[in-house]
Amino acid sequence: MKTICLYFEIHQIIHLKRYRFFDIGTDHYYYDDYENERSISDIAERSYMPALNTLQQMIAENGKYFKVAFSLSGVGIEQLEMHAPQVLEKLQELNETGCVEFLAEPYSHGLSALVNEECFAADVKKQCQKMKEYFGQEPKVLRNSSLIYSDDIGLQAQQMGFKGMLTEGAKHVLGWKSPHYVYNCALAPNLKLLLRDVNLSDDISLRFNNADWEGYPLFADTYVNEIASLPDDEQIINIFMELSALGIAQPLSSNILDFLHAIPACAKAKGITFSTPTEICMKVKSVGNLDVPDTLSWVDEERDVSCWLGNSMQHEAFNKLYSIADRVRIANDPRINQDWDYLQASNNFRFMTTKPSNVGLDRGIYSSPFDAFTNYMNILGDFMSRVNSLYPEEIDNEELNALLTTIKNQGDEITMKEKEIIRLQTKIEKIEAESDKLRAKLDKSADKKPAAKKAAKASKE
């Protein structure tokens, strides 16, 4: 029986402000608060809330039959907390239906999986804690930033305890194979891989409102009929996209939500079900290894990482940023950590791309890739000087780690002794209270004896 795995990702770009070379060392705040508030509020109003309301209605009408999965970047959650908390509240309502799964992804929506395993693991763990906090779910399936994946990343995902991972059903990886099966990581056989159906996903997220597209206009029954017509043994249909595709990439005026709303009824008529990623990973066996020695993603025609690391500017910014990754992780300073999350976000490197793209790229305040590179490097220069001022460059990572470990151990020892002091003080107070009670009892008993003697003497007389 065919099943549809429908997944949406929620991430919000953190817009950096115009930062000059002369600001280095004097201004440690890097963000355009006005643009961040404006953009997330706009997306929430035009996309997230209408789309989530439609999905909620679909669940209400179809019960446990309809299921959907989401993942949220940590930096996206922070923007929603500040400027659009109603989106998080709606997601919590959806979570209460029992028809929604939340997946893991890097908190920063960064590229650490390409360069630093410890940084990547910490990034994912931080986001998982956020999912637990908001939705009470402990993610079992990982979705890396922009579906970035390779055999090595898959191996690390299994070592981190995940049962499955989402990635792109790219032609250069699949060859003659179909994305409509479950595969497993070549280096980690227990990690299941769910591959995005590129055509079916992009029909909705990229082409739906394109009047020049040969499939325009696309109706729900036509879409589901295409799924139903697939060979009988091709049973897993993975439709992955950003939630902003519903309302931003494809405007609400295109009737995209009416199309989405009609899909469950059409699917049910064809005997097609809906499943979450974890359900598929737990129930469906892998048909074999998928060899991905080179990194792939869901971006651009090449489906690789060249949109972030395709030119010398991007490489210089990337290498400089991650040169201090271990120091930031070891130091674990709250204010530094927040800036670190925001500066890791993949869009910072995307703005520097010189590649042509079939998807329009809005560079925001930047007039060119070089402009984006210059602004980012100015900010990064200030950030690195702050890290080094806290923890001087002369101290290497190993020495810093040992020093901070010693400080932490001493802090833990002080905390333990403080707890022991409190315990002993409580015990002393209890002993003193019992002693006071006993003393009062003895005094009372002593007062009674003379009175009893007087009474006995009076009765004899």
Coordinates of C-alpha atoms in Angstrom, one line a residue:
M1 CA 0.0 0.0 0.0
K2 CA 1.4 3.4 -1.0
T3 CA 2.0 6.0 1.7
I4 CA 2.7 9.7 1.6
C5 CA 5.3 11.2 4.0
L6 CA 4.5 14.9 4.1
Y7 CA 7.2 17.1 5.7
F8 CA 7.6 20.9 6.2
E9 CA 10.6 22.8 7.4
I10 CA 10.5 26.1 9.3
H11 CA 13.5 28.3 9.4
Q12 CA 13.9 32.1 9.5
I13 CA 16.8 34.0 8.2
I14 CA 18.5 36.2 10.8
H15 CA 19.2 39.5 9.0
L16 CA 22.5 41.1 9.7
K17 CA 22.8 44.9 9.8
R18 CA 25.2 47.0 7.8
Y19 CA 28.4 46.7 9.7
R20 CA 31.5 48.8 8.7
F21 CA 35.1 48.1 9.2
F22 CA 35.3 50.9 11.8
D23 CA 32.6 49.3 13.9
I24 CA 35.0 46.4 14.7
G25 CA 35.8 46.6 18.4
T26 CA 33.2 49.2 19.2
D27 CA 29.8 47.6 18.3
H28 CA 29.1 44.0 19.3
Y29 CA 25.5 43.9 18.2
Y30 CA 25.2 42.6 14.6
Y31 CA 21.5 42.3 13.8
D32 CA 18.8 44.3 11.9
D33 CA 16.0 44.1 14.5
Y34 CA 13.5 46.0 12.3
E35 CA 14.0 43.7 9.3
N36 CA 13.9 40.6 11.5
E37 CA 10.6 41.5 13.1
R38 CA 9.1 42.7 9.7
S39 CA 10.1 39.6 7.8
I40 CA 9.0 37.0 10.4
S41 CA 5.7 38.8 11.0
D42 CA 5.1 38.9 7.3
I43 CA 5.8 35.2 6.8
A44 CA 3.7 34.3 9.8
E45 CA 0.7 36.2 8.5
R46 CA 1.0 35.3 4.8
S47 CA 2.2 31.7 5.1
Y48 CA 2.7 30.0 8.5
M49 CA -0.7 30.7 10.1
P50 CA -2.9 30.1 7.1
A51 CA -1.0 26.9 6.2
L52 CA -1.0 25.6 9.8
N53 CA -4.7 26.3 10.1
T54 CA -5.4 24.4 6.9
L55 CA -3.3 21.4 8.2
Q56 CA -5.2 21.6 11.5
Q57 CA -8.5 21.4 9.6
M58 CA -7.2 18.5 7.5
I59 CA -6.4 16.6 10.7
A60 CA -9.8 17.4 12.2
E61 CA -11.6 16.2 9.1
N62 CA -9.5 13.0 8.6
G63 CA -8.5 12.0 12.2
K64 CA -5.6 9.7 12.5
Y65 CA -5.6 9.0 8.8
F66 CA -3.8 12.2 7.9
K67 CA -0.3 12.8 9.4
V68 CA 2.4 15.4 8.8
A69 CA 6.0 16.1 10.0
F70 CA 7.8 19.3 10.8
S71 CA 11.2 20.5 11.9
L72 CA 12.1 23.9 13.2
S73 CA 15.6 25.4 13.4
G74 CA 16.5 26.8 16.8
V75 CA 17.2 30.3 15.5
G76 CA 13.8 30.2 13.7
I77 CA 12.1 29.3 17.0
E78 CA 13.9 32.3 18.7
Q79 CA 12.5 34.6 16.1
L80 CA 9.0 33.1 16.5
E81 CA 9.2 33.5 20.2
M82 CA 10.0 37.2 19.9
H83 CA 7.8 38.3 17.0
A84 CA 5.2 35.6 16.2
P85 CA 4.5 33.3 19.2
Q86 CA 1.1 32.5 17.7
V87 CA 2.9 30.1 15.3
L88 CA 4.4 28.1 18.1
E89 CA 1.1 28.0 19.9
K90 CA -0.6 26.6 16.7
L91 CA 2.2 24.0 16.4
Q92 CA 1.5 23.0 19.9
E93 CA -2.2 22.6 19.2
L94 CA -1.3 20.4 16.2
N95 CA 1.0 18.4 18.4
E96 CA -1.8 17.6 20.7
T97 CA -3.7 15.8 17.9
G98 CA -1.1 13.0 17.9
C99 CA -0.9 13.2 14.1
V100 CA 2.3 15.3 14.0
E101 CA 6.0 14.4 14.3
F102 CA 8.8 16.8 15.0
L103 CA 12.2 16.0 13.6
A104 CA 15.8 17.0 14.6
E105 CA 17.9 19.4 12.7
P106 CA 20.9 21.7 13.6
Y107 CA 19.8 24.5 15.9
S108 CA 21.7 27.1 13.8
H109 CA 20.6 25.8 10.4
G110 CA 24.4 25.8 9.8
L111 CA 26.9 23.8 7.9
S112 CA 28.9 22.3 10.8
A113 CA 28.2 18.7 9.5
L114 CA 30.7 19.5 6.8
V115 CA 33.6 20.4 9.0
N116 CA 33.3 19.7 12.8
E117 CA 31.6 16.6 14.2
E118 CA 31.5 17.8 17.8
C119 CA 30.0 21.1 16.8
F120 CA 27.4 19.4 14.6
A121 CA 26.5 17.0 17.4
A122 CA 26.1 19.9 19.9
D123 CA 24.0 21.9 17.4
V124 CA 21.6 19.0 16.9
K125 CA 21.4 18.1 20.6
K126 CA 20.5 21.8 21.4
Q127 CA 17.6 21.7 18.9
C128 CA 16.4 18.3 20.2
Q129 CA 16.2 19.9 23.7
K130 CA 14.0 22.6 22.2
M131 CA 11.7 20.1 20.6
K132 CA 11.4 18.3 24.0
E133 CA 10.6 21.6 25.7
Y134 CA 7.9 22.8 23.3
F135 CA 6.3 19.5 22.1
G136 CA 7.4 16.8 24.5
Q137 CA 8.9 14.8 21.7
E138 CA 12.4 13.3 21.5
P139 CA 13.2 13.3 17.7
K140 CA 14.2 10.0 16.3
V141 CA 14.7 11.1 12.7
L142 CA 17.3 13.8 11.6
R143 CA 17.0 16.4 8.9
N144 CA 20.2 18.2 8.3
S145 CA 20.2 21.8 7.0
S146 CA 18.9 21.8 3.4
L147 CA 18.9 18.0 3.5
I148 CA 22.8 18.0 3.4
Y149 CA 23.9 14.4 3.5
S150 CA 26.8 12.1 2.9
D151 CA 27.9 8.6 4.1
D152 CA 30.0 10.2 6.8
I153 CA 27.2 12.4 8.0
G154 CA 24.9 9.4 8.1
L155 CA 27.4 7.4 10.2
Q156 CA 27.5 10.3 12.7
A157 CA 23.7 10.4 12.7
Q158 CA 23.5 6.8 13.7
Q159 CA 26.2 7.3 16.4
M160 CA 24.0 10.1 17.8
G161 CA 21.1 7.6 18.1
F162 CA 18.9 8.5 15.2
K163 CA 16.8 5.8 13.5
G164 CA 16.6 7.6 10.2
M165 CA 17.5 10.6 8.1
L166 CA 15.9 12.7 5.3
T167 CA 17.8 13.6 2.2
E168 CA 17.4 14.4 -1.4
G169 CA 16.5 11.9 -4.1
A170 CA 19.1 13.3 -6.4
K171 CA 19.5 11.7 -9.9
H172 CA 23.3 11.6 -9.8
V173 CA 23.1 9.6 -6.6
L174 CA 20.1 7.3 -7.4
G175 CA 21.0 6.6 -11.0
W176 CA 18.4 4.0 -12.1
K177 CA 17.1 3.6 -8.6
S178 CA 13.8 5.1 -7.4
P179 CA 13.3 7.4 -4.5
H180 CA 10.1 5.5 -3.6
Y181 CA 11.9 2.9 -1.4
V182 CA 13.6 3.0 2.0
Y183 CA 17.4 2.8 1.8
N184 CA 20.1 2.7 4.4
C185 CA 23.4 4.5 5.0
A186 CA 26.3 2.7 3.4
L187 CA 28.5 3.2 6.5
A188 CA 25.7 2.7 9.0
P189 CA 23.3 -0.1 8.0
N190 CA 20.8 0.7 10.8
L191 CA 20.2 4.2 9.7
K192 CA 17.2 4.4 7.3
L193 CA 17.2 7.0 4.5
L194 CA 14.0 8.6 3.2
L195 CA 14.6 10.3 -0.1
R196 CA 12.7 13.3 -1.3
D197 CA 10.7 12.9 -4.5
V198 CA 12.1 15.9 -6.4
N199 CA 9.4 16.2 -9.0
L200 CA 6.4 15.7 -6.8
S201 CA 7.8 18.1 -4.1
D202 CA 8.8 20.8 -6.6
D203 CA 5.4 20.6 -8.4
I204 CA 4.0 22.1 -5.2
S205 CA 6.8 24.2 -3.9
L206 CA 8.3 25.7 -7.1
R207 CA 5.9 25.2 -10.1
F208 CA 2.4 25.3 -8.7
N209 CA 1.6 28.9 -9.7
N210 CA 3.7 29.0 -12.9
A211 CA 1.3 29.5 -15.8
D212 CA 4.1 28.5 -18.3
W213 CA 4.5 25.1 -16.7
E214 CA 3.0 22.3 -18.8
G215 CA 1.3 20.9 -15.7
Y216 CA -0.5 24.1 -14.9
P217 CA -3.1 24.2 -13.4
L218 CA -2.4 21.4 -11.0
F219 CA -5.4 19.8 -9.3
A220 CA -5.4 17.5 -6.3
D221 CA -6.9 14.5 -8.1
T222 CA -4.4 14.8 -10.9
Y223 CA -1.6 15.0 -8.4
V224 CA -2.8 11.9 -6.5
N225 CA -3.5 10.0 -9.7
E226 CA 0.2 10.5 -10.6
I227 CA 1.2 8.9 -7.3
A228 CA -1.3 6.1 -7.6
S229 CA 0.0 5.3 -11.1
L230 CA 3.5 4.6 -9.8
P231 CA 4.6 0.9 -9.9
D232 CA 3.0 -1.2 -7.2
D233 CA 6.2 -1.9 -5.4
E234 CA 7.1 1.8 -5.2
Q235 CA 5.3 2.5 -2.0
I236 CA 7.1 5.4 -0.2
I237 CA 6.3 8.9 -1.5
N238 CA 8.3 11.5 0.3
I239 CA 7.1 15.1 -0.3
F240 CA 9.4 17.5 1.5
M241 CA 9.5 21.3 1.3
E242 CA 9.7 24.5 3.3
L243 CA 6.4 25.6 5.0
S244 CA 6.9 29.1 3.4
A245 CA 6.3 27.5 0.0
L246 CA 2.6 27.7 1.0
G247 CA 1.9 31.4 0.9
I248 CA 5.3 32.9 0.0
A249 CA 6.8 30.9 -2.9
Q250 CA 3.3 30.0 -4.0
P251 CA 0.9 32.9 -3.0
L252 CA -2.4 32.2 -1.3
S253 CA -4.1 33.7 -4.3
S254 CA -3.0 30.6 -6.3
N255 CA -5.4 28.5 -4.2
I256 CA -2.4 26.4 -3.0
L257 CA -4.1 25.7 0.4
D258 CA -7.3 24.5 -1.3
F259 CA -5.2 22.2 -3.4
L260 CA -3.4 20.9 -0.2
H261 CA -6.7 20.5 1.6
A262 CA -8.2 18.3 -1.1
I263 CA -5.2 15.8 -1.2
P264 CA -6.3 13.5 1.8
A265 CA -9.8 12.9 0.3
C266 CA -8.3 12.1 -3.1
A267 CA -5.6 9.9 -1.6
K268 CA -8.1 8.0 0.6
A269 CA -10.2 7.2 -2.6
K270 CA -7.1 5.7 -4.1
G271 CA -6.2 3.6 -1.0
I272 CA -3.1 5.8 -0.3
T273 CA -2.3 6.4 3.4
F274 CA -0.1 9.0 5.2
S275 CA 2.8 8.2 7.5
T276 CA 5.4 10.0 9.6
P277 CA 9.1 9.5 9.0
T278 CA 9.6 7.5 12.2
E279 CA 6.6 5.2 11.3
I280 CA 8.2 4.4 8.0
C281 CA 11.7 3.9 9.5
M282 CA 10.2 1.5 12.1
K283 CA 7.9 -0.5 9.8
V284 CA 9.6 -0.6 6.4
K285 CA 12.7 -2.6 5.6
S286 CA 15.6 -1.1 3.6
V287 CA 16.1 -2.4 0.1
G288 CA 19.8 -1.8 0.3
N289 CA 22.7 0.6 0.7
L290 CA 22.7 4.1 -0.8
D291 CA 26.3 5.1 -1.5
V292 CA 26.8 8.9 -1.1
P293 CA 30.5 9.5 -0.9
D294 CA 30.1 13.2 -1.9
T295 CA 27.9 15.6 -0.1
L296 CA 24.5 16.3 -1.6
S297 CA 21.6 18.7 -0.7
W298 CA 18.3 19.9 -2.1
V299 CA 19.6 23.2 -3.5
D300 CA 20.1 24.1 -7.1
E301 CA 20.5 21.8 -10.2
E302 CA 23.7 20.3 -8.9
R303 CA 22.1 19.2 -5.6
D304 CA 25.5 19.7 -3.8
V305 CA 27.0 22.3 -1.4
S306 CA 28.4 24.6 -4.1
C307 CA 25.8 27.4 -3.4
W308 CA 27.5 27.8 0.1
L309 CA 31.1 26.8 -0.7
G310 CA 31.5 27.4 -4.4
N311 CA 33.9 30.3 -4.5
S312 CA 37.0 31.5 -2.6
M313 CA 35.1 34.1 -0.6
Q314 CA 32.8 31.5 0.8
H315 CA 35.6 29.2 1.6
E316 CA 37.6 31.9 3.4
A317 CA 34.5 33.0 5.5
F318 CA 33.7 29.3 6.3
N319 CA 37.2 28.3 7.3
K320 CA 37.6 31.5 9.4
L321 CA 34.3 30.9 11.2
Y322 CA 35.0 27.2 12.0
S323 CA 38.6 27.9 13.0
I324 CA 37.2 29.0 16.4
A325 CA 34.5 26.3 16.6
D326 CA 36.3 24.3 19.3
R327 CA 37.1 27.4 21.4
V328 CA 33.4 28.5 21.3
R329 CA 32.2 25.0 22.3
I330 CA 34.8 24.6 25.0
A331 CA 34.2 28.1 26.5
N332 CA 30.4 27.7 26.4
D333 CA 29.7 31.4 27.0
P334 CA 25.9 32.3 26.7
R335 CA 26.3 35.6 24.8
I336 CA 29.0 34.2 22.5
N337 CA 26.9 31.0 21.9
Q338 CA 23.9 33.1 20.6
D339 CA 26.0 35.0 18.1
W340 CA 27.7 31.8 17.1
D341 CA 24.3 30.2 16.3
Y342 CA 23.3 33.2 14.2
L343 CA 26.6 33.5 12.3
Q344 CA 26.6 29.8 11.4
A345 CA 23.3 30.0 9.6
S346 CA 23.7 28.8 6.0
N347 CA 22.1 31.9 4.4
N348 CA 25.1 34.0 5.4
F349 CA 27.2 31.9 2.9
R350 CA 24.4 31.6 0.4
F351 CA 24.4 35.4 0.0
M352 CA 28.0 35.2 -1.2
T353 CA 27.3 32.8 -4.0
T354 CA 28.3 33.8 -7.5
K355 CA 26.4 30.9 -9.1
P356 CA 23.4 31.5 -11.3
S357 CA 20.2 29.9 -9.8
N358 CA 16.9 28.8 -11.2
V359 CA 15.4 30.0 -7.9
G360 CA 15.5 33.7 -7.3
L361 CA 17.9 34.7 -4.5
D362 CA 17.0 37.8 -2.4
R363 CA 20.3 39.1 -1.0
G364 CA 18.5 41.6 1.2
I365 CA 20.8 44.6 2.1
Y366 CA 23.6 43.3 -0.1
S367 CA 24.2 44.6 -3.6
S368 CA 26.5 41.8 -4.6
P369 CA 28.3 38.6 -3.4
F370 CA 31.4 40.7 -2.5
D371 CA 29.2 43.1 -0.5
A372 CA 27.8 40.2 1.5
F373 CA 31.3 38.8 2.0
T374 CA 32.7 42.1 3.2
N375 CA 29.9 42.8 5.7
Y376 CA 30.1 39.3 7.1
M377 CA 33.8 39.3 7.5
N378 CA 33.7 42.6 9.3
I379 CA 31.2 41.1 11.8
L380 CA 33.2 37.9 12.0
G381 CA 36.4 39.9 12.7
D382 CA 34.7 41.6 15.7
F383 CA 33.2 38.2 16.9
M384 CA 36.6 36.5 16.8
S385 CA 38.3 39.3 18.7
R386 CA 35.6 38.9 21.4
V387 CA 36.3 35.2 21.6
N388 CA 40.0 35.7 21.8
S389 CA 39.7 38.5 24.4
L390 CA 37.8 36.2 26.7
Y391 CA 40.2 33.3 26.0
P392 CA 43.5 34.5 24.7
E393 CA 44.9 33.1 21.5
E394 CA 48.1 32.1 23.2
I395 CA 46.2 29.4 25.1
D396 CA 45.6 26.6 22.6
N397 CA 42.4 24.6 22.6
E398 CA 43.8 21.7 24.6
E399 CA 45.1 23.9 27.3
L400 CA 41.9 26.0 27.3
N401 CA 39.8 22.8 27.6
A402 CA 41.9 21.6 30.6
L403 CA 41.7 25.0 32.3
L404 CA 38.0 25.3 31.9
T405 CA 37.5 21.7 33.0
T406 CA 39.5 22.5 36.2
I407 CA 37.4 25.6 36.8
K408 CA 34.2 23.5 36.2
N409 CA 35.4 20.7 38.5
Q410 CA 36.3 23.3 41.2
G411 CA 32.9 24.9 40.8
D412 CA 31.2 21.5 41.1
E413 CA 33.2 20.8 44.2
I414 CA 32.2 24.1 45.8
T415 CA 28.6 23.4 44.9
M416 CA 28.8 19.9 46.5
K417 CA 30.4 21.4 49.7
E418 CA 27.8 24.1 49.9
K419 CA 25.1 21.4 49.6
E420 CA 26.9 19.4 52.4
I421 CA 27.0 22.5 54.6
I422 CA 23.3 23.1 54.1
R423 CA 22.6 19.4 54.9
L424 CA 24.7 19.6 58.1
Q425 CA 23.0 22.9 59.1
T426 CA 19.6 21.4 58.6
K427 CA 20.7 18.4 60.7
I428 CA 22.0 20.6 63.5
E429 CA 18.8 22.7 63.5
K430 CA 16.8 19.4 63.8
I431 CA 18.9 18.2 66.7
E432 CA 18.6 21.6 68.4
A433 CA 14.8 21.5 67.9
E434 CA 14.6 18.0 69.4
S435 CA 16.9 19.1 72.3
D436 CA 14.6 22.1 73.0
K437 CA 11.6 19.8 73.1
L438 CA 13.3 17.4 75.5
R439 CA 14.5 20.3 77.7
A440 CA 10.9 21.7 77.8
K441 CA 9.6 18.3 78.7
L442 CA 12.1 17.8 81.5
D443 CA 11.3 21.3 82.9
K444 CA 7.6 20.5 82.8
S445 CA 8.2 17.2 84.6
A446 CA 10.3 19.0 87.2
D447 CA 7.5 21.5 87.9
K448 CA 5.0 18.8 88.4
K449 CA 7.0 16.9 91.1
P450 CA 6.9 19.7 93.9
A451 CA 3.2 20.2 93.2
A452 CA 2.5 16.4 93.6
K453 CA 4.5 16.4 96.9
K454 CA 2.4 19.3 98.3
A455 CA -0.8 17.6 97.3
A456 CA 0.3 14.3 99.0
K457 CA 1.3 16.2 102.2
A458 CA -2.0 18.0 102.3
S459 CA -4.0 14.8 102.0
K460 CA -2.2 13.2 105.0
E461 CA -2.9 16.2 107.2

